[in-house]
């Protein structure tokens, strides 16, 4: 019955690799988001996406790309991973853009 | 650019006390404001959402207020319990651009 789920929960990988994090929501929401929480626990939005529009935070490197195979999924692809990418990544969704957001449990990414 | 500040950064109270957490933001043209709690190593749980046209929202022992003109919101927790111990985050939405405060780490001592 998990509303917003992410896989994997933990991801440990080497610098330079390409990896993906999956996100699924079963709430029937139209908008999904990706956030990054750094080592200081500060949360920053990376992307918001619905079937019409992708909004990218200008500080996000283009090595990060969201991919949405359907309305219930928004996966995060990361190319050429760097040490500074180590963080916890949260997926979220809302019924409409600007609505109440519901978060997934997070994926802890460690780049060695 | 919207900046969100939360005060205090940490708060420790004995069980049963009422308490107030503060959130301030610099750009009053917000779409909504949302309060979350985050337990260690966990995701965020939505507590209350206040639309820009509203002044407060209540859920159980929680009451959140919003004063857009002064750029402030407060989260009031009544009769605090040890289970309320967590980090409380305030987030402001400016049309799909959600900005979070750094959070207030609350400890409620039995």
PDB file of C-alpha atoms in Angstrom:
ATOM      1  CA  UNK A   1       0.000   0.000   0.000  1.00  0.00           C
ATOM      2  CA  UNK A   2       3.042   2.230  -0.248  1.00  0.00           C
ATOM      3  CA  UNK A   3       1.992   5.502  -1.834  1.00  0.00           C
ATOM      4  CA  UNK A   4       5.367   6.602  -3.198  1.00  0.00           C
ATOM      5  CA  UNK A   5       8.087   3.982  -3.487  1.00  0.00           C
ATOM      6  CA  UNK A   6      11.712   4.167  -4.550  1.00  0.00           C
ATOM      7  CA  UNK A   7      14.263   1.550  -5.486  1.00  0.00           C
ATOM      8  CA  UNK A   8      16.912   0.896  -4.495  1.00  0.00           C
ATOM      9  CA  UNK A   9      16.969   2.077  -0.890  1.00  0.00           C
ATOM     10  CA  UNK A  10      20.769   2.111  -0.896  1.00  0.00           C
ATOM     11  CA  UNK A  11      23.114   2.476  -3.854  1.00  0.00           C
ATOM     12  CA  UNK A  12      26.895   2.314  -3.603  1.00  0.00           C
ATOM     13  CA  UNK A  13      28.888   2.806  -6.788  1.00  0.00           C
ATOM     14  CA  UNK A  14      32.197   3.986  -8.211  1.00  0.00           C
ATOM     15  CA  UNK A  15      32.945   7.395  -9.656  1.00  0.00           C
ATOM     16  CA  UNK A  16      32.278   7.610 -13.358  1.00  0.00           C
ATOM     17  CA  UNK A  17      29.504   5.013 -13.410  1.00  0.00           C
ATOM     18  CA  UNK A  18      25.980   5.592 -14.704  1.00  0.00           C
ATOM     19  CA  UNK A  19      23.088   4.675 -12.405  1.00  0.00           C
ATOM     20  CA  UNK A  20      19.321   4.965 -12.170  1.00  0.00           C
ATOM     21  CA  UNK A  21      16.904   5.336  -9.294  1.00  0.00           C
ATOM     22  CA  UNK A  22      13.306   4.314  -9.822  1.00  0.00           C
ATOM     23  CA  UNK A  23      10.223   5.990  -8.401  1.00  0.00           C
ATOM     24  CA  UNK A  24       6.619   4.880  -8.562  1.00  0.00           C
ATOM     25  CA  UNK A  25       3.469   6.417  -7.109  1.00  0.00           C
ATOM     26  CA  UNK A  26       0.105   4.661  -6.857  1.00  0.00           C
ATOM     27  CA  UNK A  27      -1.844   7.777  -5.852  1.00  0.00           C
ATOM     28  CA  UNK A  28      -2.978   8.703  -9.335  1.00  0.00           C
ATOM     29  CA  UNK A  29      -1.076  11.972  -9.069  1.00  0.00           C
ATOM     30  CA  UNK A  30      -0.229  14.075 -12.107  1.00  0.00           C
ATOM     31  CA  UNK A  31       2.983  15.684 -10.918  1.00  0.00           C
ATOM     32  CA  UNK A  32       6.197  14.091  -9.661  1.00  0.00           C
ATOM     33  CA  UNK A  33       9.387  15.538  -8.250  1.00  0.00           C
ATOM     34  CA  UNK A  34      12.966  14.689  -7.405  1.00  0.00           C
ATOM     35  CA  UNK A  35      14.805  16.225  -4.462  1.00  0.00           C
ATOM     36  CA  UNK A  36      18.357  15.962  -3.192  1.00  0.00           C
ATOM     37  CA  UNK A  37      19.175  16.039   0.527  1.00  0.00           C
ATOM     38  CA  UNK A  38      22.846  16.685   1.138  1.00  0.00           C
ATOM     39  CA  UNK A  39      25.044  15.735   4.090  1.00  0.00           C
ATOM     40  CA  UNK A  40      23.869  18.808   5.975  1.00  0.00           C
ATOM     41  CA  UNK A  41      20.280  17.568   5.596  1.00  0.00           C
ATOM     42  CA  UNK A  42      19.342  20.474   3.346  1.00  0.00           C
ATOM     43  CA  UNK A  43      16.640  19.578   0.804  1.00  0.00           C
ATOM     44  CA  UNK A  44      16.701  21.050  -2.697  1.00  0.00           C
ATOM     45  CA  UNK A  45      14.326  20.484  -5.546  1.00  0.00           C
ATOM     46  CA  UNK A  46      15.895  19.067  -8.692  1.00  0.00           C
ATOM     47  CA  UNK A  47      12.975  18.518 -11.059  1.00  0.00           C
ATOM     48  CA  UNK A  48       9.242  18.751 -11.206  1.00  0.00           C
ATOM     49  CA  UNK A  49       7.415  16.947 -14.000  1.00  0.00           C
ATOM     50  CA  UNK A  50       3.925  16.338 -15.241  1.00  0.00           C
ATOM     51  CA  UNK A  51       2.746  15.096 -18.590  1.00  0.00           C
ATOM     52  CA  UNK A  52       3.043  18.564 -20.002  1.00  0.00           C
ATOM     53  CA  UNK A  53       6.069  20.150 -18.542  1.00  0.00           C
ATOM     54  CA  UNK A  54       9.486  19.445 -17.100  1.00  0.00           C
ATOM     55  CA  UNK A  55      10.874  22.124 -14.832  1.00  0.00           C
ATOM     56  CA  UNK A  56      14.537  21.839 -14.046  1.00  0.00           C
ATOM     57  CA  UNK A  57      16.308  23.596 -11.209  1.00  0.00           C
ATOM     58  CA  UNK A  58      19.038  25.561 -12.900  1.00  0.00           C
ATOM     59  CA  UNK A  59      21.677  24.294 -10.480  1.00  0.00           C
ATOM     60  CA  UNK A  60      21.226  20.648 -11.482  1.00  0.00           C
ATOM     61  CA  UNK A  61      24.028  19.360 -13.749  1.00  0.00           C
ATOM     62  CA  UNK A  62      22.909  17.936 -17.077  1.00  0.00           C
ATOM     63  CA  UNK A  63      24.365  14.578 -16.001  1.00  0.00           C
ATOM     64  CA  UNK A  64      21.028  14.188 -14.192  1.00  0.00           C
ATOM     65  CA  UNK A  65      17.989  13.414 -16.295  1.00  0.00           C
ATOM     66  CA  UNK A  66      14.457  12.375 -15.322  1.00  0.00           C
ATOM     67  CA  UNK A  67      12.657   9.809 -17.438  1.00  0.00           C
ATOM     68  CA  UNK A  68       8.937   9.165 -17.195  1.00  0.00           C
ATOM     69  CA  UNK A  69       7.714   6.010 -18.965  1.00  0.00           C
ATOM     70  CA  UNK A  70       4.172   6.726 -17.727  1.00  0.00           C
ATOM     71  CA  UNK A  71       2.299   8.962 -15.320  1.00  0.00           C
ATOM     72  CA  UNK A  72       3.006   6.735 -12.322  1.00  0.00           C
ATOM     73  CA  UNK A  73       6.776   6.619 -12.741  1.00  0.00           C
ATOM     74  CA  UNK A  74       9.582   9.154 -12.747  1.00  0.00           C
ATOM     75  CA  UNK A  75      13.034   7.596 -12.807  1.00  0.00           C
ATOM     76  CA  UNK A  76      16.253   9.503 -12.204  1.00  0.00           C
ATOM     77  CA  UNK A  77      19.248   8.736 -14.415  1.00  0.00           C
ATOM     78  CA  UNK A  78      22.672   9.935 -13.426  1.00  0.00           C
ATOM     79  CA  UNK A  79      25.636   9.767 -15.795  1.00  0.00           C
ATOM     80  CA  UNK A  80      29.325   9.951 -14.916  1.00  0.00           C
ATOM     81  CA  UNK A  81      28.770   9.925 -11.178  1.00  0.00           C
ATOM     82  CA  UNK A  82      30.925  12.213  -9.055  1.00  0.00           C
ATOM     83  CA  UNK A  83      31.822  12.156  -5.365  1.00  0.00           C
ATOM     84  CA  UNK A  84      29.646  15.220  -4.780  1.00  0.00           C
ATOM     85  CA  UNK A  85      26.583  13.328  -5.975  1.00  0.00           C
ATOM     86  CA  UNK A  86      26.579  11.354  -2.732  1.00  0.00           C
ATOM     87  CA  UNK A  87      23.335  12.271  -0.972  1.00  0.00           C
ATOM     88  CA  UNK A  88      19.857  11.012  -0.247  1.00  0.00           C
ATOM     89  CA  UNK A  89      17.500  11.412  -3.183  1.00  0.00           C
ATOM     90  CA  UNK A  90      13.764  11.713  -2.561  1.00  0.00           C
ATOM     91  CA  UNK A  91      10.960  11.289  -5.017  1.00  0.00           C
ATOM     92  CA  UNK A  92       7.610  12.963  -4.346  1.00  0.00           C
ATOM     93  CA  UNK A  93       4.255  13.394  -6.034  1.00  0.00           C
ATOM     94  CA  UNK A  94       1.229  15.657  -5.858  1.00  0.00           C
ATOM     95  CA  UNK A  95      -2.211  15.448  -7.382  1.00  0.00           C
ATOM     96  CA  UNK A  96      -1.721  18.711  -9.194  1.00  0.00           C
ATOM     97  CA  UNK A  97       1.215  21.050  -9.599  1.00  0.00           C
ATOM     98  CA  UNK A  98       1.396  23.109  -6.419  1.00  0.00           C
ATOM     99  CA  UNK A  99      -0.612  20.611  -4.379  1.00  0.00           C
ATOM    100  CA  UNK A 100       0.278  18.736  -1.221  1.00  0.00           C
ATOM    101  CA  UNK A 101       3.361  16.642  -1.834  1.00  0.00           C
ATOM    102  CA  UNK A 102       3.888  13.082  -0.640  1.00  0.00           C
ATOM    103  CA  UNK A 103       7.414  11.760  -0.356  1.00  0.00           C
ATOM    104  CA  UNK A 104       9.052   8.423  -0.938  1.00  0.00           C
ATOM    105  CA  UNK A 105      11.396   6.847   1.624  1.00  0.00           C
ATOM    106  CA  UNK A 106      14.548   8.051  -0.108  1.00  0.00           C
ATOM    107  CA  UNK A 107      17.541   6.440  -1.809  1.00  0.00           C
ATOM    108  CA  UNK A 108      20.919   6.866  -0.173  1.00  0.00           C
ATOM    109  CA  UNK A 109      23.527   7.157  -2.934  1.00  0.00           C
ATOM    110  CA  UNK A 110      27.196   6.772  -2.037  1.00  0.00           C
ATOM    111  CA  UNK A 111      29.799   7.428  -4.702  1.00  0.00           C
ATOM    112  CA  UNK A 112      33.264   6.034  -3.920  1.00  0.00           C
TER     113      UNK A 112
ATOM    114  CA  UNK B   1      15.026  34.000  -5.104  1.00  0.00           C
ATOM    115  CA  UNK B   2      12.989  32.539  -2.263  1.00  0.00           C
ATOM    116  CA  UNK B   3      14.840  31.903   0.995  1.00  0.00           C
ATOM    117  CA  UNK B   4      13.299  29.967   3.854  1.00  0.00           C
ATOM    118  CA  UNK B   5      14.573  30.207   7.408  1.00  0.00           C
ATOM    119  CA  UNK B   6      13.530  28.154  10.401  1.00  0.00           C
ATOM    120  CA  UNK B   7      14.087  29.123  14.001  1.00  0.00           C
ATOM    121  CA  UNK B   8      15.157  27.599  16.291  1.00  0.00           C
ATOM    122  CA  UNK B   9      17.487  25.060  14.705  1.00  0.00           C
ATOM    123  CA  UNK B  10      16.980  22.744  17.670  1.00  0.00           C
ATOM    124  CA  UNK B  11      14.526  22.635  20.538  1.00  0.00           C
ATOM    125  CA  UNK B  12      14.296  20.388  23.572  1.00  0.00           C
ATOM    126  CA  UNK B  13      11.191  20.405  25.780  1.00  0.00           C
ATOM    127  CA  UNK B  14       9.716  18.210  28.511  1.00  0.00           C
ATOM    128  CA  UNK B  15       6.731  16.085  27.648  1.00  0.00           C
ATOM    129  CA  UNK B  16       3.389  17.867  27.869  1.00  0.00           C
ATOM    130  CA  UNK B  17       4.620  21.318  26.907  1.00  0.00           C
ATOM    131  CA  UNK B  18       3.047  23.349  24.131  1.00  0.00           C
ATOM    132  CA  UNK B  19       5.565  24.664  21.635  1.00  0.00           C
ATOM    133  CA  UNK B  20       5.881  26.837  18.539  1.00  0.00           C
ATOM    134  CA  UNK B  21       8.187  26.366  15.572  1.00  0.00           C
ATOM    135  CA  UNK B  22       8.854  29.323  13.316  1.00  0.00           C
ATOM    136  CA  UNK B  23       9.351  29.625   9.586  1.00  0.00           C
ATOM    137  CA  UNK B  24      10.030  32.786   7.602  1.00  0.00           C
ATOM    138  CA  UNK B  25      10.320  33.348   3.876  1.00  0.00           C
ATOM    139  CA  UNK B  26      11.499  36.264   1.767  1.00  0.00           C
ATOM    140  CA  UNK B  27       9.118  36.183  -1.215  1.00  0.00           C
ATOM    141  CA  UNK B  28       5.468  36.509  -0.207  1.00  0.00           C
ATOM    142  CA  UNK B  29       4.161  35.510  -3.667  1.00  0.00           C
ATOM    143  CA  UNK B  30       3.776  31.902  -2.630  1.00  0.00           C
ATOM    144  CA  UNK B  31       1.433  29.250  -3.922  1.00  0.00           C
ATOM    145  CA  UNK B  32       1.294  27.297  -0.691  1.00  0.00           C
ATOM    146  CA  UNK B  33       3.298  26.384   2.403  1.00  0.00           C
ATOM    147  CA  UNK B  34       3.717  22.870   3.721  1.00  0.00           C
ATOM    148  CA  UNK B  35       4.986  21.527   7.034  1.00  0.00           C
ATOM    149  CA  UNK B  36       6.684  18.122   7.131  1.00  0.00           C
ATOM    150  CA  UNK B  37       8.304  15.952   9.759  1.00  0.00           C
ATOM    151  CA  UNK B  38      11.331  13.811   9.058  1.00  0.00           C
ATOM    152  CA  UNK B  39      12.441  11.011  11.349  1.00  0.00           C
ATOM    153  CA  UNK B  40      16.127  10.019  11.292  1.00  0.00           C
ATOM    154  CA  UNK B  41      16.965   8.021   8.179  1.00  0.00           C
ATOM    155  CA  UNK B  42      13.411   8.278   6.896  1.00  0.00           C
ATOM    156  CA  UNK B  43      11.459  10.184   4.284  1.00  0.00           C
ATOM    157  CA  UNK B  44       9.239  13.185   4.831  1.00  0.00           C
ATOM    158  CA  UNK B  45       5.730  12.955   6.199  1.00  0.00           C
ATOM    159  CA  UNK B  46       3.336  15.731   5.252  1.00  0.00           C
ATOM    160  CA  UNK B  47       1.727  17.324   8.296  1.00  0.00           C
ATOM    161  CA  UNK B  48      -0.206  20.334   7.062  1.00  0.00           C
ATOM    162  CA  UNK B  49      -0.627  22.256   3.824  1.00  0.00           C
ATOM    163  CA  UNK B  50      -1.754  25.875   3.853  1.00  0.00           C
ATOM    164  CA  UNK B  51      -2.838  27.400   0.564  1.00  0.00           C
ATOM    165  CA  UNK B  52      -1.851  31.005  -0.053  1.00  0.00           C
ATOM    166  CA  UNK B  53      -5.451  32.129   0.469  1.00  0.00           C
ATOM    167  CA  UNK B  54      -5.698  30.464   3.895  1.00  0.00           C
ATOM    168  CA  UNK B  55      -4.522  31.708   7.260  1.00  0.00           C
ATOM    169  CA  UNK B  56      -4.350  28.462   9.212  1.00  0.00           C
ATOM    170  CA  UNK B  57      -4.834  24.713   9.162  1.00  0.00           C
ATOM    171  CA  UNK B  58      -5.371  22.287  12.016  1.00  0.00           C
ATOM    172  CA  UNK B  59      -4.809  18.571  12.366  1.00  0.00           C
ATOM    173  CA  UNK B  60      -5.165  17.003  15.781  1.00  0.00           C
ATOM    174  CA  UNK B  61      -2.642  18.592  18.142  1.00  0.00           C
ATOM    175  CA  UNK B  62      -1.047  20.554  15.293  1.00  0.00           C
ATOM    176  CA  UNK B  63      -1.984  24.019  14.136  1.00  0.00           C
ATOM    177  CA  UNK B  64      -0.165  25.890  11.400  1.00  0.00           C
ATOM    178  CA  UNK B  65      -0.668  29.559  10.648  1.00  0.00           C
ATOM    179  CA  UNK B  66       0.333  31.624   7.648  1.00  0.00           C
ATOM    180  CA  UNK B  67       0.892  35.371   7.413  1.00  0.00           C
ATOM    181  CA  UNK B  68       1.887  35.982   3.811  1.00  0.00           C
ATOM    182  CA  UNK B  69       2.338  39.716   4.141  1.00  0.00           C
ATOM    183  CA  UNK B  70       4.980  39.335   6.827  1.00  0.00           C
ATOM    184  CA  UNK B  71       6.463  36.174   5.299  1.00  0.00           C
ATOM    185  CA  UNK B  72       5.883  33.999   8.345  1.00  0.00           C
ATOM    186  CA  UNK B  73       4.382  30.697   9.351  1.00  0.00           C
ATOM    187  CA  UNK B  74       4.237  28.990  12.703  1.00  0.00           C
ATOM    188  CA  UNK B  75       3.617  25.377  13.639  1.00  0.00           C
ATOM    189  CA  UNK B  76       2.021  24.999  17.059  1.00  0.00           C
ATOM    190  CA  UNK B  77       2.221  21.606  18.744  1.00  0.00           C
ATOM    191  CA  UNK B  78      -0.021  21.139  21.762  1.00  0.00           C
ATOM    192  CA  UNK B  79       0.706  18.764  24.647  1.00  0.00           C
ATOM    193  CA  UNK B  80       3.940  17.474  23.135  1.00  0.00           C
ATOM    194  CA  UNK B  81       4.800  13.769  23.362  1.00  0.00           C
ATOM    195  CA  UNK B  82       8.106  11.879  23.000  1.00  0.00           C
ATOM    196  CA  UNK B  83       6.776  10.510  19.699  1.00  0.00           C
ATOM    197  CA  UNK B  84       6.785  14.072  18.358  1.00  0.00           C
ATOM    198  CA  UNK B  85      10.601  14.023  18.417  1.00  0.00           C
ATOM    199  CA  UNK B  86      11.754  14.552  14.831  1.00  0.00           C
ATOM    200  CA  UNK B  87      13.000  17.253  12.483  1.00  0.00           C
ATOM    201  CA  UNK B  88      10.256  19.600  11.316  1.00  0.00           C
ATOM    202  CA  UNK B  89      10.641  21.155   7.894  1.00  0.00           C
ATOM    203  CA  UNK B  90       8.847  24.111   6.427  1.00  0.00           C
ATOM    204  CA  UNK B  91       8.595  24.269   2.624  1.00  0.00           C
ATOM    205  CA  UNK B  92       7.329  27.108   0.463  1.00  0.00           C
ATOM    206  CA  UNK B  93       6.031  26.535  -3.045  1.00  0.00           C
ATOM    207  CA  UNK B  94       6.440  29.324  -5.617  1.00  0.00           C
ATOM    208  CA  UNK B  95       4.695  27.758  -8.601  1.00  0.00           C
ATOM    209  CA  UNK B  96       6.356  24.347  -8.701  1.00  0.00           C
ATOM    210  CA  UNK B  97       9.600  25.577  -7.187  1.00  0.00           C
ATOM    211  CA  UNK B  98       9.569  24.246  -3.626  1.00  0.00           C
ATOM    212  CA  UNK B  99      12.132  25.662  -1.199  1.00  0.00           C
ATOM    213  CA  UNK B 100      12.815  24.077   2.150  1.00  0.00           C
ATOM    214  CA  UNK B 101      14.081  25.517   5.382  1.00  0.00           C
ATOM    215  CA  UNK B 102      16.936  23.782   7.166  1.00  0.00           C
ATOM    216  CA  UNK B 103      14.516  22.361   9.734  1.00  0.00           C
ATOM    217  CA  UNK B 104      14.018  22.446  13.489  1.00  0.00           C
ATOM    218  CA  UNK B 105      15.188  19.358  15.356  1.00  0.00           C
ATOM    219  CA  UNK B 106      12.686  18.767  18.151  1.00  0.00           C
ATOM    220  CA  UNK B 107      13.347  16.536  21.147  1.00  0.00           C
ATOM    221  CA  UNK B 108      10.543  15.859  23.606  1.00  0.00           C
ATOM    222  CA  UNK B 109      11.872  14.379  26.824  1.00  0.00           C
ATOM    223  CA  UNK B 110       9.731  11.922  28.802  1.00  0.00           C
TER     224      UNK B 110
END
